Amino acid sequence: MSTRAFLIGLVTVLVVHLAGVQLSPYFGRAIDLFIVLTMLNALDGRTGPGMLGGFICGLCFDAFSGQPFGLYGFANTLAGYLTAVVVHRLITRHPLGLLAVMAVASTVQQASLVLLAWMAIPNPDLPQLPWLALRVATSSLLGLLFYLTGRRFQRLREQRRLTRRSPIKLG
């Protein structure tokens, strides 16, 4: 993912997240768009951009969540690194393989959040297990949906570029 696409995605995720939290108090519990952007950014298999994207997404979420600063930053960095390494090693583009990679990365993010909160906060308000499972499922499915949609648009753009007629030049 290019830097420009990542920044556009980050602004979009911020706006949608803030609007969603205002509309429903359960939005933040059920959907984590920041991990979706982290996973999409890491799908090219490069660990540096995967980790940096996860770190930036995590710190943005920390800024708006009211949680101690750095919890989501660390968890998303770990998830971005894991996604990039697994995608690089497996070289899979099959939708079920990508769904599995995204589910594992989202699960690692949630598990590291629970572990960090348990270790760093005196009396942590840990989420219930059904909310964690729902968040993993929605993050994985949304990530796959956005990936497949983006891939489809890339194919259409490439097809249009290849079939475009060049203007006729006389003289």
PDB file of C-alpha atoms in Angstrom:
ATOM      1  CA  MET A   1       0.000   0.000   0.000  1.00  0.00           C
ATOM      2  CA  SER A   2       1.370   3.386  -0.920  1.00  0.00           C
ATOM      3  CA  THR A   3       1.886   6.115   1.658  1.00  0.00           C
ATOM      4  CA  ARG A   4      -0.798   8.244   0.043  1.00  0.00           C
ATOM      5  CA  ALA A   5      -3.324   5.401   0.095  1.00  0.00           C
ATOM      6  CA  PHE A   6      -2.455   4.663   3.738  1.00  0.00           C
ATOM      7  CA  LEU A   7      -2.946   8.291   4.793  1.00  0.00           C
ATOM      8  CA  ILE A   8      -6.254   8.526   2.922  1.00  0.00           C
ATOM      9  CA  GLY A   9      -7.311   5.280   4.575  1.00  0.00           C
ATOM     10  CA  LEU A  10      -6.270   6.563   8.005  1.00  0.00           C
ATOM     11  CA  VAL A  11      -8.300   9.755   7.642  1.00  0.00           C
ATOM     12  CA  THR A  12     -11.274   7.709   6.425  1.00  0.00           C
ATOM     13  CA  VAL A  13     -10.941   5.272   9.328  1.00  0.00           C
ATOM     14  CA  LEU A  14     -10.736   8.146  11.823  1.00  0.00           C
ATOM     15  CA  VAL A  15     -13.863   9.810  10.438  1.00  0.00           C
ATOM     16  CA  VAL A  16     -15.848   6.560  10.266  1.00  0.00           C
ATOM     17  CA  HIS A  17     -14.712   5.520  13.747  1.00  0.00           C
ATOM     18  CA  LEU A  18     -15.644   8.842  15.327  1.00  0.00           C
ATOM     19  CA  ALA A  19     -19.026   8.880  13.545  1.00  0.00           C
ATOM     20  CA  GLY A  20     -19.699   5.260  14.488  1.00  0.00           C
ATOM     21  CA  VAL A  21     -18.924   5.831  18.167  1.00  0.00           C
ATOM     22  CA  GLN A  22     -21.263   8.826  18.178  1.00  0.00           C
ATOM     23  CA  LEU A  23     -24.078   6.815  16.575  1.00  0.00           C
ATOM     24  CA  SER A  24     -23.796   3.652  18.660  1.00  0.00           C
ATOM     25  CA  PRO A  25     -22.029   2.944  21.948  1.00  0.00           C
ATOM     26  CA  TYR A  26     -21.376  -0.627  20.749  1.00  0.00           C
ATOM     27  CA  PHE A  27     -19.548   0.388  17.576  1.00  0.00           C
ATOM     28  CA  GLY A  28     -16.149   0.556  19.256  1.00  0.00           C
ATOM     29  CA  ARG A  29     -16.655  -2.794  20.955  1.00  0.00           C
ATOM     30  CA  ALA A  30     -17.687  -4.636  17.807  1.00  0.00           C
ATOM     31  CA  ILE A  31     -15.599  -3.081  15.039  1.00  0.00           C
ATOM     32  CA  ASP A  32     -11.935  -2.095  14.964  1.00  0.00           C
ATOM     33  CA  LEU A  33     -11.252  -0.358  11.668  1.00  0.00           C
ATOM     34  CA  PHE A  34      -7.713   0.522  12.714  1.00  0.00           C
ATOM     35  CA  ILE A  35      -6.627  -3.127  12.747  1.00  0.00           C
ATOM     36  CA  VAL A  36      -8.292  -3.556   9.357  1.00  0.00           C
ATOM     37  CA  LEU A  37      -6.152  -0.743   7.942  1.00  0.00           C
ATOM     38  CA  THR A  38      -3.082  -2.201   9.659  1.00  0.00           C
ATOM     39  CA  MET A  39      -3.659  -5.605   8.080  1.00  0.00           C
ATOM     40  CA  LEU A  40      -4.362  -4.155   4.634  1.00  0.00           C
ATOM     41  CA  ASN A  41      -1.170  -2.113   4.859  1.00  0.00           C
ATOM     42  CA  ALA A  42       0.869  -5.208   5.768  1.00  0.00           C
ATOM     43  CA  LEU A  43      -0.524  -7.433   3.006  1.00  0.00           C
ATOM     44  CA  ASP A  44       2.330  -6.566   0.661  1.00  0.00           C
ATOM     45  CA  GLY A  45       4.629  -8.671   2.861  1.00  0.00           C
ATOM     46  CA  ARG A  46       7.053  -5.919   3.902  1.00  0.00           C
ATOM     47  CA  THR A  47       7.580  -5.866   7.670  1.00  0.00           C
ATOM     48  CA  GLY A  48       8.766  -2.246   7.997  1.00  0.00           C
ATOM     49  CA  PRO A  49       5.661  -0.606   6.521  1.00  0.00           C
ATOM     50  CA  GLY A  50       3.484  -3.206   8.259  1.00  0.00           C
ATOM     51  CA  MET A  51       4.909  -2.346  11.658  1.00  0.00           C
ATOM     52  CA  LEU A  52       4.953   1.413  11.046  1.00  0.00           C
ATOM     53  CA  GLY A  53       1.369   1.381   9.789  1.00  0.00           C
ATOM     54  CA  GLY A  54       0.284  -0.662  12.810  1.00  0.00           C
ATOM     55  CA  PHE A  55       2.081   1.714  15.153  1.00  0.00           C
ATOM     56  CA  ILE A  56       0.477   4.803  13.596  1.00  0.00           C
ATOM     57  CA  CYS A  57      -3.001   3.217  13.557  1.00  0.00           C
ATOM     58  CA  GLY A  58      -2.592   2.069  17.141  1.00  0.00           C
ATOM     59  CA  LEU A  59      -1.515   5.475  18.404  1.00  0.00           C
ATOM     60  CA  CYS A  60      -4.435   7.112  16.602  1.00  0.00           C
ATOM     61  CA  PHE A  61      -6.803   4.672  18.274  1.00  0.00           C
ATOM     62  CA  ASP A  62      -5.115   5.287  21.641  1.00  0.00           C
ATOM     63  CA  ALA A  63      -5.627   9.016  21.198  1.00  0.00           C
ATOM     64  CA  PHE A  64      -9.386   8.614  20.720  1.00  0.00           C
ATOM     65  CA  SER A  65     -10.138   5.636  22.978  1.00  0.00           C
ATOM     66  CA  GLY A  66      -9.307   6.945  26.416  1.00  0.00           C
ATOM     67  CA  GLN A  67      -7.121   3.882  27.047  1.00  0.00           C
ATOM     68  CA  PRO A  68      -3.566   4.277  28.368  1.00  0.00           C
ATOM     69  CA  PHE A  69      -1.425   5.621  25.556  1.00  0.00           C
ATOM     70  CA  GLY A  70       0.536   2.933  23.751  1.00  0.00           C
ATOM     71  CA  LEU A  71      -1.578  -0.193  24.326  1.00  0.00           C
ATOM     72  CA  TYR A  72      -3.078  -0.235  20.860  1.00  0.00           C
ATOM     73  CA  GLY A  73       0.153   1.124  19.409  1.00  0.00           C
ATOM     74  CA  PHE A  74       2.044  -1.943  20.600  1.00  0.00           C
ATOM     75  CA  ALA A  75      -0.734  -4.408  19.769  1.00  0.00           C
ATOM     76  CA  ASN A  76      -1.235  -3.077  16.227  1.00  0.00           C
ATOM     77  CA  THR A  77       2.523  -3.004  15.626  1.00  0.00           C
ATOM     78  CA  LEU A  78       2.663  -6.668  16.567  1.00  0.00           C
ATOM     79  CA  ALA A  79      -0.336  -7.482  14.361  1.00  0.00           C
ATOM     80  CA  GLY A  80       1.146  -5.566  11.404  1.00  0.00           C
ATOM     81  CA  TYR A  81       4.455  -7.379  11.755  1.00  0.00           C
ATOM     82  CA  LEU A  82       2.764 -10.767  12.064  1.00  0.00           C
ATOM     83  CA  THR A  83       0.569 -10.144   9.019  1.00  0.00           C
ATOM     84  CA  ALA A  84       3.524  -9.048   6.891  1.00  0.00           C
ATOM     85  CA  VAL A  85       5.685 -12.018   7.925  1.00  0.00           C
ATOM     86  CA  VAL A  86       2.961 -14.602   7.367  1.00  0.00           C
ATOM     87  CA  VAL A  87       1.922 -13.159   4.004  1.00  0.00           C
ATOM     88  CA  HIS A  88       5.577 -12.979   2.915  1.00  0.00           C
ATOM     89  CA  ARG A  89       6.266 -16.575   3.964  1.00  0.00           C
ATOM     90  CA  LEU A  90       3.064 -18.095   2.608  1.00  0.00           C
ATOM     91  CA  ILE A  91       2.659 -15.909  -0.481  1.00  0.00           C
ATOM     92  CA  THR A  92      -1.063 -16.525  -0.452  1.00  0.00           C
ATOM     93  CA  ARG A  93      -3.673 -14.472  -2.236  1.00  0.00           C
ATOM     94  CA  HIS A  94      -6.493 -16.976  -1.920  1.00  0.00           C
ATOM     95  CA  PRO A  95      -9.420 -15.386  -0.032  1.00  0.00           C
ATOM     96  CA  LEU A  96      -9.660 -18.137   2.591  1.00  0.00           C
ATOM     97  CA  GLY A  97      -5.929 -17.956   3.247  1.00  0.00           C
ATOM     98  CA  LEU A  98      -6.082 -14.201   3.640  1.00  0.00           C
ATOM     99  CA  LEU A  99      -9.110 -14.518   5.920  1.00  0.00           C
ATOM    100  CA  ALA A 100      -7.164 -16.937   8.112  1.00  0.00           C
ATOM    101  CA  VAL A 101      -4.142 -14.598   8.223  1.00  0.00           C
ATOM    102  CA  MET A 102      -6.375 -11.661   9.152  1.00  0.00           C
ATOM    103  CA  ALA A 103      -8.192 -13.689  11.813  1.00  0.00           C
ATOM    104  CA  VAL A 104      -4.891 -14.737  13.383  1.00  0.00           C
ATOM    105  CA  ALA A 105      -3.524 -11.175  13.315  1.00  0.00           C
ATOM    106  CA  SER A 106      -6.713  -9.788  14.834  1.00  0.00           C
ATOM    107  CA  THR A 107      -6.695 -12.493  17.505  1.00  0.00           C
ATOM    108  CA  VAL A 108      -3.062 -11.725  18.361  1.00  0.00           C
ATOM    109  CA  GLN A 109      -3.954  -8.043  18.616  1.00  0.00           C
ATOM    110  CA  GLN A 110      -6.849  -8.722  20.993  1.00  0.00           C
ATOM    111  CA  ALA A 111      -4.832 -11.185  23.085  1.00  0.00           C
ATOM    112  CA  SER A 112      -1.932  -8.759  23.412  1.00  0.00           C
ATOM    113  CA  LEU A 113      -4.327  -5.971  24.391  1.00  0.00           C
ATOM    114  CA  VAL A 114      -5.820  -8.109  27.153  1.00  0.00           C
ATOM    115  CA  LEU A 115      -2.386  -9.201  28.352  1.00  0.00           C
ATOM    116  CA  LEU A 116      -0.971  -5.656  28.313  1.00  0.00           C
ATOM    117  CA  ALA A 117      -4.011  -4.247  30.097  1.00  0.00           C
ATOM    118  CA  TRP A 118      -3.812  -6.990  32.701  1.00  0.00           C
ATOM    119  CA  MET A 119      -0.104  -6.319  33.290  1.00  0.00           C
ATOM    120  CA  ALA A 120      -0.065  -2.509  33.110  1.00  0.00           C
ATOM    121  CA  ILE A 121      -3.375  -1.328  34.576  1.00  0.00           C
ATOM    122  CA  PRO A 122      -4.183  -1.946  38.270  1.00  0.00           C
ATOM    123  CA  ASN A 123      -7.871  -2.857  37.796  1.00  0.00           C
ATOM    124  CA  PRO A 124      -8.367  -3.257  34.061  1.00  0.00           C
ATOM    125  CA  ASP A 125     -11.809  -3.201  32.506  1.00  0.00           C
ATOM    126  CA  LEU A 126     -11.315  -6.228  30.267  1.00  0.00           C
ATOM    127  CA  PRO A 127     -13.815  -6.854  27.465  1.00  0.00           C
ATOM    128  CA  GLN A 128     -16.043  -9.897  27.595  1.00  0.00           C
ATOM    129  CA  LEU A 129     -15.157 -12.898  25.444  1.00  0.00           C
ATOM    130  CA  PRO A 130     -18.177 -12.595  23.075  1.00  0.00           C
ATOM    131  CA  TRP A 131     -17.187  -8.996  22.267  1.00  0.00           C
ATOM    132  CA  LEU A 132     -13.619 -10.107  21.566  1.00  0.00           C
ATOM    133  CA  ALA A 133     -14.822 -12.860  19.242  1.00  0.00           C
ATOM    134  CA  LEU A 134     -17.169 -10.464  17.453  1.00  0.00           C
ATOM    135  CA  ARG A 135     -14.378  -7.928  17.028  1.00  0.00           C
ATOM    136  CA  VAL A 136     -12.026 -10.553  15.578  1.00  0.00           C
ATOM    137  CA  ALA A 137     -14.731 -11.782  13.181  1.00  0.00           C
ATOM    138  CA  THR A 138     -15.766  -8.317  11.983  1.00  0.00           C
ATOM    139  CA  SER A 139     -12.167  -7.151  11.572  1.00  0.00           C
ATOM    140  CA  SER A 140     -11.256 -10.223   9.536  1.00  0.00           C
ATOM    141  CA  LEU A 141     -14.335 -10.075   7.331  1.00  0.00           C
ATOM    142  CA  LEU A 142     -14.066  -6.327   6.737  1.00  0.00           C
ATOM    143  CA  GLY A 143     -10.376  -6.696   5.919  1.00  0.00           C
ATOM    144  CA  LEU A 144     -11.108  -9.407   3.372  1.00  0.00           C
ATOM    145  CA  LEU A 145     -13.990  -7.413   1.883  1.00  0.00           C
ATOM    146  CA  PHE A 146     -11.866  -4.276   1.480  1.00  0.00           C
ATOM    147  CA  TYR A 147      -8.963  -6.280   0.049  1.00  0.00           C
ATOM    148  CA  LEU A 148     -11.133  -8.022  -2.539  1.00  0.00           C
ATOM    149  CA  THR A 149     -12.842  -4.748  -3.471  1.00  0.00           C
ATOM    150  CA  GLY A 150      -9.501  -2.986  -3.892  1.00  0.00           C
ATOM    151  CA  ARG A 151      -8.132  -5.845  -5.981  1.00  0.00           C
ATOM    152  CA  ARG A 152     -11.207  -5.717  -8.217  1.00  0.00           C
ATOM    153  CA  PHE A 153     -10.784  -1.962  -8.769  1.00  0.00           C
ATOM    154  CA  GLN A 154      -7.096  -2.486  -9.596  1.00  0.00           C
ATOM    155  CA  ARG A 155      -8.005  -5.103 -12.200  1.00  0.00           C
ATOM    156  CA  LEU A 156     -10.636  -2.836 -13.758  1.00  0.00           C
ATOM    157  CA  ARG A 157      -8.213   0.092 -13.863  1.00  0.00           C
ATOM    158  CA  GLU A 158      -5.510  -2.064 -15.446  1.00  0.00           C
ATOM    159  CA  GLN A 159      -7.969  -3.460 -17.982  1.00  0.00           C
ATOM    160  CA  ARG A 160      -9.145   0.042 -18.855  1.00  0.00           C
ATOM    161  CA  ARG A 161      -5.547   1.222 -19.210  1.00  0.00           C
ATOM    162  CA  LEU A 162      -4.690  -1.655 -21.555  1.00  0.00           C
ATOM    163  CA  THR A 163      -7.766  -1.230 -23.756  1.00  0.00           C
ATOM    164  CA  ARG A 164      -7.617   2.550 -23.966  1.00  0.00           C
ATOM    165  CA  ARG A 165      -7.144   3.740 -27.507  1.00  0.00           C
ATOM    166  CA  SER A 166      -4.403   6.130 -28.276  1.00  0.00           C
ATOM    167  CA  PRO A 167      -5.330   9.243 -30.250  1.00  0.00           C
ATOM    168  CA  ILE A 168      -4.630   9.221 -33.950  1.00  0.00           C
ATOM    169  CA  LYS A 169      -1.855  11.604 -34.925  1.00  0.00           C
ATOM    170  CA  LEU A 170      -1.790  12.932 -38.427  1.00  0.00           C
ATOM    171  CA  GLY A 171       1.231  14.444 -40.011  1.00  0.00           C
TER     172      GLY A 171
END
